[in-house]
mmCIF file of C-alpha atoms in Angstrom:
data_model
loop_
_atom_site.group_PDB
_atom_site.id
_atom_site.type_symbol
_atom_site.label_atom_id
_atom_site.label_comp_id
_atom_site.label_asym_id
_atom_site.label_seq_id
_atom_site.Cartn_x
_atom_site.Cartn_y
_atom_site.Cartn_z
ATOM 1 C CA MET A 1 8.268 3.358 -4.135
ATOM 2 C CA ILE A 2 6.159 0.211 -3.726
ATOM 3 C CA ASN A 3 6.181 -2.119 -6.735
ATOM 4 C CA ALA A 4 3.263 -4.292 -7.854
ATOM 5 C CA SER A 5 4.244 -7.323 -5.743
ATOM 6 C CA GLU A 6 4.712 -5.235 -2.613
ATOM 7 C CA LEU A 7 1.392 -3.501 -3.272
ATOM 8 C CA VAL A 8 -0.356 -6.882 -3.375
ATOM 9 C CA ILE A 9 1.184 -7.808 -0.011
ATOM 10 C CA HIS A 10 0.382 -4.393 1.485
ATOM 11 C CA THR A 11 -3.245 -4.526 0.326
ATOM 12 C CA SER A 12 -3.679 -8.104 1.556
ATOM 13 C CA PHE A 13 -2.421 -7.246 5.033
ATOM 14 C CA ARG A 14 -4.567 -4.111 5.284
ATOM 15 C CA LEU A 15 -7.631 -6.071 4.206
ATOM 16 C CA SER A 16 -6.879 -8.801 6.772
ATOM 17 C CA VAL A 17 -6.582 -6.226 9.561
ATOM 18 C CA TRP A 18 -9.875 -4.619 8.532
ATOM 19 C CA ILE A 19 -11.688 -7.967 8.490
ATOM 20 C CA ILE A 20 -10.340 -8.938 11.932
ATOM 21 C CA SER A 21 -11.342 -5.570 13.412
ATOM 22 C CA GLN A 22 -14.947 -6.060 12.323
ATOM 23 C CA PHE A 23 -15.364 -8.948 14.775
ATOM 24 C CA HIS A 24 -13.834 -7.330 17.883
ATOM 25 C CA ASN A 25 -14.477 -4.431 20.218
ATOM 26 C CA MET A 26 -11.681 -2.124 19.075
ATOM 27 C CA ASN A 27 -12.247 0.286 21.982
ATOM 28 C CA ILE A 28 -10.408 -2.204 24.193
ATOM 29 C CA TYR A 29 -7.363 -2.082 21.936
ATOM 30 C CA ARG A 30 -7.479 1.700 21.598
ATOM 31 C CA ALA A 31 -7.358 1.863 25.398
ATOM 32 C CA LYS A 32 -4.312 -0.428 25.384
ATOM 33 C CA VAL A 33 -2.489 1.909 23.002
ATOM 34 C CA ASP A 34 -3.450 4.929 25.140
ATOM 35 C CA LYS A 35 -1.887 3.177 28.138
ATOM 36 C CA LEU A 36 1.280 2.445 26.161
ATOM 37 C CA ARG A 37 1.547 6.121 25.174
ATOM 38 C CA SER A 38 1.677 7.050 28.867
ATOM 39 C CA LEU A 39 4.817 4.985 29.510
ATOM 40 C CA LYS A 40 8.301 6.480 29.748
ATOM 41 C CA PRO A 41 10.163 7.304 26.519
ATOM 42 C CA GLY A 42 12.523 4.526 25.501
ATOM 43 C CA THR A 43 10.350 1.754 26.867
ATOM 44 C CA LEU A 44 9.140 -0.921 24.508
ATOM 45 C CA GLY A 45 5.482 -0.115 25.133
ATOM 46 C CA ARG A 46 5.957 3.600 24.382
ATOM 47 C CA ASP A 47 7.942 2.778 21.234
ATOM 48 C CA ILE A 48 5.185 0.432 20.047
ATOM 49 C CA ALA A 49 2.556 3.149 20.491
ATOM 50 C CA GLU A 50 4.703 5.677 18.636
ATOM 51 C CA CYS A 51 5.329 3.199 15.826
ATOM 52 C CA LEU A 52 1.604 2.564 15.437
ATOM 53 C CA ASP A 53 0.866 6.313 15.457
ATOM 54 C CA LYS A 54 3.596 7.006 12.912
ATOM 55 C CA ASN A 55 2.232 4.405 10.508
ATOM 56 C CA LYS A 56 -1.437 5.228 11.264
ATOM 57 C CA LEU A 57 -2.056 1.668 12.423
ATOM 58 C CA ARG A 58 -3.741 0.052 15.431
ATOM 59 C CA LEU A 59 -3.309 -3.056 17.518
ATOM 60 C CA VAL A 60 -4.756 -6.117 15.801
ATOM 61 C CA PRO A 61 -6.757 -8.429 18.096
ATOM 62 C CA GLY A 62 -4.862 -11.659 18.625
ATOM 63 C CA TYR A 63 -1.701 -10.245 17.055
ATOM 64 C CA GLU A 64 -0.546 -7.698 19.625
ATOM 65 C CA SER A 65 2.872 -9.347 19.952
ATOM 66 C CA HIS A 66 3.319 -8.923 16.207
ATOM 67 C CA ASP A 67 3.863 -5.177 16.658
ATOM 68 C CA LEU A 68 6.180 -5.854 19.595
ATOM 69 C CA LYS A 69 8.450 -7.862 17.303
ATOM 70 C CA HIS A 70 8.403 -5.177 14.612
ATOM 71 C CA VAL A 71 9.671 -2.569 17.071
ATOM 72 C CA LEU A 72 12.048 -4.824 18.976
ATOM 73 C CA LEU A 73 13.707 -6.202 15.838
ATOM 74 C CA LYS A 74 13.668 -2.833 14.004
ATOM 75 C CA TYR A 75 11.649 -4.100 11.044
ATOM 76 C CA GLU A 76 9.625 -1.338 9.398
ATOM 77 C CA MET A 77 5.882 -1.598 8.762
ATOM 78 C CA THR A 78 6.442 -2.227 5.051
ATOM 79 C CA PRO A 79 5.628 -5.257 2.835
ATOM 80 C CA VAL A 80 9.296 -6.259 2.461
ATOM 81 C CA ASP A 81 10.113 -5.860 6.150
ATOM 82 C CA GLU A 82 6.979 -7.813 7.076
ATOM 83 C CA ILE A 83 8.284 -10.821 5.151
ATOM 84 C CA ARG A 84 11.784 -10.257 6.494
ATOM 85 C CA MET A 85 10.408 -10.387 10.034
ATOM 86 C CA GLN A 86 8.558 -13.615 9.273
ATOM 87 C CA ALA A 87 11.843 -15.078 7.979
ATOM 88 C CA PHE A 88 13.506 -14.054 11.249
ATOM 89 C CA MET A 89 10.694 -15.523 13.327
ATOM 90 C CA LEU A 90 10.735 -18.830 11.437
ATOM 91 C CA GLY A 91 14.441 -19.101 12.168
ATOM 92 C CA ASN A 92 13.684 -18.103 15.757
ATOM 93 C CA GLY A 93 11.350 -21.058 16.221
ATOM 94 C CA ASN A 94 7.944 -19.522 15.505
ATOM 95 C CA ILE A 95 6.763 -22.454 13.364
ATOM 96 C CA THR A 96 3.074 -21.688 12.955
ATOM 97 C CA LEU A 97 0.772 -21.958 9.955
ATOM 98 C CA PRO A 98 0.157 -18.167 9.753
ATOM 99 C CA SER A 99 3.884 -17.444 9.929
ATOM 100 C CA ILE A 100 4.703 -20.040 7.268
ATOM 101 C CA ALA A 101 1.826 -18.909 5.039
ATOM 102 C CA ILE A 102 2.799 -15.222 5.230
ATOM 103 C CA PHE A 103 6.443 -15.996 4.538
ATOM 104 C CA LEU A 104 5.661 -18.237 1.550
ATOM 105 C CA TYR A 105 3.310 -15.559 0.213
ATOM 106 C CA GLY A 106 6.137 -13.019 0.239
ATOM 107 C CA PHE A 107 8.740 -15.579 -0.830
ATOM 108 C CA ILE A 108 6.800 -16.249 -4.048
ATOM 109 C CA LEU A 109 6.017 -12.582 -4.793
ATOM 110 C CA LEU A 110 9.478 -11.203 -3.936
ATOM 111 C CA PRO A 111 12.120 -13.535 -5.446
ATOM 112 C CA HIS A 112 14.618 -10.649 -5.684
ATOM 113 C CA LYS A 113 14.691 -10.538 -1.862
ATOM 114 C CA TRP A 114 15.529 -14.218 -1.284
ATOM 115 C CA SER A 115 19.132 -13.524 -0.237
ATOM 116 C CA GLN A 116 17.909 -10.964 2.301
ATOM 117 C CA PHE A 117 15.298 -13.388 3.636
ATOM 118 C CA LEU A 118 18.037 -15.970 4.141
ATOM 119 C CA LYS A 119 20.098 -13.488 6.167
ATOM 120 C CA ASP A 120 17.077 -12.687 8.341
ATOM 121 C CA PHE A 121 16.367 -16.388 8.833
ATOM 122 C CA LYS A 122 19.954 -16.977 9.970
ATOM 123 C CA LEU A 123 19.761 -14.004 12.336
ATOM 124 C CA GLY A 124 16.619 -15.429 13.915
ATOM 125 C CA LEU A 125 18.208 -18.861 14.078
ATOM 126 C CA PHE A 126 20.986 -17.663 16.352
ATOM 127 C CA SER A 127 19.072 -15.095 18.411
ATOM 128 C CA MET A 128 17.235 -15.487 21.696
ATOM 129 C CA PRO A 129 13.768 -17.053 21.203
ATOM 130 C CA ILE A 130 11.092 -14.348 21.477
ATOM 131 C CA ARG A 131 8.026 -16.004 19.985
ATOM 132 C CA THR A 132 6.232 -16.093 23.370
ATOM 133 C CA TRP A 133 6.996 -12.485 24.341
ATOM 134 C CA THR A 134 3.981 -10.282 25.061
ATOM 135 C CA ILE A 135 3.450 -6.541 25.364
ATOM 136 C CA GLU A 136 2.076 -6.923 28.890
ATOM 137 C CA GLU A 137 5.272 -8.612 30.026
ATOM 138 C CA TYR A 138 7.841 -6.299 28.426
ATOM 139 C CA ALA A 139 6.053 -2.959 27.895
ATOM 140 C CA GLU A 140 7.969 -1.138 30.648
ATOM 141 C CA ALA A 141 11.397 -2.552 29.775
ATOM 142 C CA SER A 142 14.021 -0.590 27.847
ATOM 143 C CA THR A 143 13.754 -1.261 24.121
ATOM 144 C CA GLU A 144 17.490 -0.920 23.530
ATOM 145 C CA GLU A 145 18.415 -3.226 26.401
ATOM 146 C CA LEU A 146 15.967 -5.870 25.220
ATOM 147 C CA ARG A 147 17.222 -5.528 21.656
ATOM 148 C CA LYS A 148 20.829 -6.066 22.718
ATOM 149 C CA GLN A 149 19.805 -9.055 24.799
ATOM 150 C CA VAL A 150 17.958 -10.706 21.912
ATOM 151 C CA VAL A 151 20.443 -10.276 19.071
ATOM 152 C CA SER A 152 23.615 -10.758 21.105
ATOM 153 C CA THR A 153 22.551 -14.042 22.717
ATOM 154 C CA ARG A 154 23.692 -17.093 20.776
ATOM 155 C CA GLN A 155 21.988 -20.351 21.703
ATOM 156 C CA PHE A 156 23.611 -22.914 19.469
ATOM 157 C CA ASP A 157 22.342 -26.469 19.289
ATOM 158 C CA LEU A 158 23.820 -27.888 16.090
ATOM 159 C CA GLY A 159 21.625 -30.984 15.901
ATOM 160 C CA ARG A 160 18.331 -29.174 16.375
ATOM 161 C CA ARG A 161 19.306 -26.275 14.133
ATOM 162 C CA LEU A 162 20.232 -28.665 11.325
ATOM 163 C CA VAL A 163 16.902 -30.476 11.686
ATOM 164 C CA THR A 164 15.035 -27.181 11.451
ATOM 165 C CA MET A 165 17.024 -26.019 8.432
ATOM 166 C CA GLY A 166 16.612 -29.415 6.764
ATOM 167 C CA SER A 167 12.847 -29.248 7.277
ATOM 168 C CA PHE A 168 12.661 -25.828 5.676
ATOM 169 C CA ALA A 169 14.828 -27.034 2.796
ATOM 170 C CA ALA A 170 12.450 -29.961 2.251
ATOM 171 C CA VAL A 171 9.421 -27.660 2.175
ATOM 172 C CA ALA A 172 11.140 -25.234 -0.216
ATOM 173 C CA ALA A 173 12.407 -27.985 -2.533
ATOM 174 C CA GLY A 174 9.007 -29.671 -2.594
ATOM 175 C CA LEU A 175 7.206 -26.435 -3.410
ATOM 176 C CA PHE A 176 9.705 -25.595 -6.140
ATOM 177 C CA GLY A 177 9.227 -29.018 -7.708
ATOM 178 C CA MET A 178 5.439 -28.713 -7.589
ATOM 179 C CA ILE A 179 5.475 -25.233 -9.136
ATOM 180 C CA TYR A 180 7.888 -26.348 -11.864
ATOM 181 C CA CYS A 181 5.755 -29.392 -12.775
ATOM 182 C CA LEU A 182 2.390 -27.648 -12.522
ATOM 183 C CA PRO A 183 2.190 -26.308 -16.141
ATOM 184 C CA TYR A 184 2.889 -29.783 -17.559
ATOM 185 C CA LEU A 185 -0.091 -31.259 -15.699
ATOM 186 C CA PHE A 186 -2.389 -29.364 -18.054
ATOM 187 C CA SER A 187 -0.652 -30.619 -21.175
ATOM 188 C CA PRO A 188 -2.713 -32.733 -23.637
ATOM 189 C CA VAL A 189 0.359 -34.914 -24.225
ATOM 190 C CA LEU A 190 0.237 -38.088 -22.131
ATOM 191 C CA GLU A 191 4.018 -38.234 -21.768
ATOM 192 C CA ASP A 192 4.028 -34.769 -20.199
ATOM 193 C CA LEU A 193 1.300 -35.741 -17.755
ATOM 194 C CA VAL A 194 3.119 -38.889 -16.677
ATOM 195 C CA GLY A 195 6.514 -37.208 -16.596
ATOM 196 C CA ALA A 196 5.275 -34.322 -14.477
ATOM 197 C CA GLY A 197 2.783 -36.217 -12.350
ATOM 198 C CA PHE A 198 5.260 -38.317 -10.397
ATOM 199 C CA PRO A 199 7.637 -35.422 -9.570
ATOM 200 C CA PHE A 200 4.623 -33.315 -8.568
ATOM 201 C CA VAL A 201 3.442 -35.977 -6.137
ATOM 202 C CA GLY A 202 6.993 -36.386 -4.896
ATOM 203 C CA GLY A 203 7.243 -32.649 -4.276
ATOM 204 C CA ALA A 204 3.970 -32.713 -2.364
ATOM 205 C CA ILE A 205 5.207 -35.556 -0.180
ATOM 206 C CA LEU A 206 8.522 -33.774 0.411
ATOM 207 C CA SER A 207 6.783 -30.546 1.430
ATOM 208 C CA ALA A 208 4.319 -32.395 3.655
ATOM 209 C CA GLY A 209 7.171 -34.241 5.340
ATOM 210 C CA GLY A 210 8.992 -30.981 5.997
ATOM 211 C CA LEU A 211 5.863 -29.394 7.469
ATOM 212 C CA VAL A 212 5.259 -32.406 9.711
ATOM 213 C CA SER A 213 8.862 -32.216 10.916
ATOM 214 C CA LEU A 214 8.475 -28.508 11.659
ATOM 215 C CA SER A 215 5.218 -29.170 13.483
ATOM 216 C CA LEU A 216 6.850 -31.816 15.665
ATOM 217 C CA ARG A 217 9.769 -29.468 16.322
ATOM 218 C CA GLN A 218 7.344 -26.751 17.383
ATOM 219 C CA ARG A 219 5.553 -29.108 19.746
ATOM 220 C CA GLU A 220 8.880 -30.152 21.240
ATOM 221 C CA ASN A 221 9.806 -26.517 21.843
ATOM 222 C CA GLY A 222 6.459 -25.920 23.516
ATOM 223 C CA ARG A 223 6.967 -28.846 25.872
ATOM 224 C CA ALA A 224 10.495 -27.722 26.688
ATOM 225 C CA GLN A 225 9.239 -24.296 27.728
ATOM 226 C CA LEU A 226 6.714 -25.845 30.091
ATOM 227 C CA LEU A 227 9.379 -27.823 31.949
#
């Protein structure tokens, strides 16, 4: 049963999909799903189509690879698994504003799942990078074979992994500090304002620094893939 926090996430995602669909020709994407349904059973494309049909969903323009990752990584189309997948993808190197925003949204609303999110992040950290995978490229490949390839491949670079984890820690610590100090900023007592103001600014700087580091890391990964 979906609790209140999960319902908020579920409703937000459904609303986002509806808004996006209003600005695109959805017939194109329906045709794509029809083509995927015609593929052999066991292929990634066929499994994606069946997953969409099962959950009464459709391809979202600009986010087609999102459904690929759900099926490939065996994350269900549920609010909790959506955030779990974002945790995996952040660990996997998908450092984008939408990915960070969605994860933080779920991170705040689902504190009882933090330990699970950490496990998913670690799994993504030591799995094959898949952030650039597309349906067109892998639709006819075996889902199980691809899945084994992704989760069994360990690409360990201690220095870079520590930088990434440190950046995330900085963002998380900064946000925690800002949230903790926020109520005191509305206090009529001057001492509370001064005492909370400096840590709040410090938290903002810490979070900004972490985001900048992640952005630079993402750009470095993009350049490396072009070489």
